[in-house]
Tab-separated table of C-alpha atoms in Angstrom:
chain	number	residue	atom	x	y	z
A	1	MET	CA	-3.895	3.831	23.031
A	2	TRP	CA	-2.220	6.851	22.146
A	3	GLY	CA	-0.369	7.071	24.815
A	4	ASN	CA	0.793	3.263	24.371
A	5	ALA	CA	1.976	4.252	20.746
A	6	PHE	CA	3.457	7.611	21.923
A	7	LEU	CA	5.487	5.697	24.490
A	8	LEU	CA	6.220	3.104	22.197
A	9	SER	CA	7.632	5.286	19.516
A	10	LEU	CA	9.309	7.111	22.302
A	11	LEU	CA	11.267	4.436	23.350
A	12	TYR	CA	11.837	3.037	19.581
A	13	LEU	CA	13.641	6.487	18.841
A	14	VAL	CA	15.596	6.855	21.892
A	15	LEU	CA	16.779	3.213	21.309
A	16	GLY	CA	17.874	4.225	17.691
A	17	VAL	CA	19.446	7.288	19.100
A	18	GLY	CA	21.776	5.181	21.568
A	19	VAL	CA	22.482	2.756	18.330
A	20	GLU	CA	23.615	5.351	16.290
A	21	LEU	CA	25.169	7.717	18.693
A	22	ALA	CA	27.459	4.035	20.007
A	23	LEU	CA	27.886	2.967	16.732
A	24	ARG	CA	29.418	6.356	16.205
A	25	LEU	CA	31.879	5.834	19.376
A	26	TYR	CA	32.154	1.992	19.203
A	27	PRO	CA	32.096	0.483	15.812
A	28	THR	CA	31.078	-2.908	16.286
A	29	ARG	CA	29.689	-5.132	14.563
A	30	PHE	CA	26.357	-6.119	16.979
A	31	LEU	CA	26.222	-2.336	16.819
A	32	GLN	CA	25.943	-2.560	13.097
A	33	ARG	CA	23.077	-5.444	13.042
A	34	LEU	CA	21.266	-3.896	16.032
A	35	SER	CA	21.211	-0.330	13.466
A	36	LEU	CA	20.055	-2.639	10.510
A	37	SER	CA	17.390	-4.440	12.170
A	38	LEU	CA	16.030	-1.089	13.823
A	39	ASP	CA	16.518	0.433	9.984
A	40	SER	CA	13.983	-2.471	8.747
A	41	LEU	CA	10.737	-1.464	9.709
A	42	PRO	CA	10.758	2.138	8.284
A	43	ALA	CA	12.592	0.400	5.029
A	44	ARG	CA	9.610	-1.706	4.641
A	45	ALA	CA	7.310	0.364	5.563
A	46	LEU	CA	8.358	3.045	2.710
A	47	GLU	CA	9.131	0.272	0.401
A	48	LEU	CA	5.608	-0.789	0.448
A	49	THR	CA	4.448	2.850	-0.492
A	50	GLY	CA	6.843	3.138	-2.867
A	51	ALA	CA	8.585	5.808	-1.767
A	52	LEU	CA	12.083	4.007	-0.768
A	53	GLU	CA	13.385	3.765	-4.214
A	54	PRO	CA	13.485	7.670	-4.471
A	55	LEU	CA	15.077	8.308	-1.090
A	56	ARG	CA	17.167	6.425	-2.134
A	57	GLU	CA	18.223	7.584	-5.574
A	58	ALA	CA	17.986	11.333	-3.788
A	59	TYR	CA	20.632	10.137	-0.742
A	60	PHE	CA	23.029	9.245	-3.672
A	61	SER	CA	22.296	12.159	-5.717
A	62	GLY	CA	23.228	14.287	-2.408
A	63	ARG	CA	20.050	16.296	-2.703
A	64	ILE	CA	18.939	14.523	0.722
A	65	THR	CA	21.830	14.105	3.373
A	66	GLU	CA	22.097	11.271	5.768
A	67	SER	CA	20.875	13.275	8.882
A	68	GLY	CA	17.408	13.624	6.472
A	69	VAL	CA	17.465	9.869	5.719
A	70	ARG	CA	17.271	9.569	9.528
A	71	VAL	CA	14.674	11.826	9.793
A	72	VAL	CA	12.768	10.289	7.012
A	73	PHE	CA	12.615	6.698	9.270
A	74	GLY	CA	12.364	8.070	12.394
A	75	VAL	CA	9.219	9.651	11.120
A	76	THR	CA	8.083	6.636	9.270
A	77	THR	CA	8.766	4.554	12.441
A	78	VAL	CA	6.373	6.750	14.261
A	79	LEU	CA	3.648	6.339	12.120
A	80	VAL	CA	3.870	2.483	11.728
A	81	ILE	CA	3.368	2.204	15.194
A	82	PHE	CA	1.018	4.688	15.610
A	83	LEU	CA	-1.069	2.679	12.848
A	84	LEU	CA	-0.337	-0.557	14.479
A	85	ALA	CA	-1.090	0.885	17.678
A	86	LEU	CA	-4.474	2.212	15.912
A	87	VAL	CA	-5.314	-1.291	14.779
A	88	VAL	CA	-4.599	-3.048	18.190
A	89	GLY	CA	-6.506	-0.589	19.905
A	90	SER	CA	-9.646	-1.115	17.564
A	91	LEU	CA	-9.367	-4.596	17.633
A	92	MET	CA	-9.184	-5.398	21.422
A	93	GLY	CA	-11.606	-2.149	21.798
A	94	GLY	CA	-14.332	-4.572	19.276
A	95	LEU	CA	-13.702	-7.468	21.194
A	96	ARG	CA	-14.679	-5.901	24.406
A	97	PHE	CA	-17.282	-4.712	23.394
A	98	PHE	CA	-18.701	-7.883	21.951
A	99	MET	CA	-17.785	-9.447	25.677
A	100	ALA	CA	-19.407	-7.090	27.255
A	101	ARG	CA	-22.715	-7.391	25.092
A	102	ARG	CA	-22.729	-10.963	25.399
A	103	ALA	CA	-22.184	-10.767	29.467
A	104	TRP	CA	-24.950	-8.642	29.337
A	105	ARG	CA	-27.289	-10.811	27.214
A	106	ARG	CA	-26.490	-14.119	29.614
A	107	ALA	CA	-27.701	-11.284	32.308
A	108	GLY	CA	-30.658	-10.875	30.851
A	109	GLY	CA	-30.801	-8.101	28.636
A	110	ARG	CA	-32.023	-7.624	24.988
């Protein structure tokens, strides 16, 4: 479960870095939309926790750079992916336990 979450996080971050680099070299409309799509996950998570507005204020007042915002978004993305992996893994583990217990009972166990 942790390995899959790490791999998915790594893939998401590599894709994000690749899109940002490509956007710097070839600023096309497609890459701009793709960048916004990738940023929507951490932005929504920060918005739900109430941390997006202070981050926005810090960025516009110059207390944090664009690179700093990217780091915050990257860390947030990794956390969201790990939490999703933990929830899905726990649900699947619970379902697996339930199915194994049910099969054991059918086989003559108590």
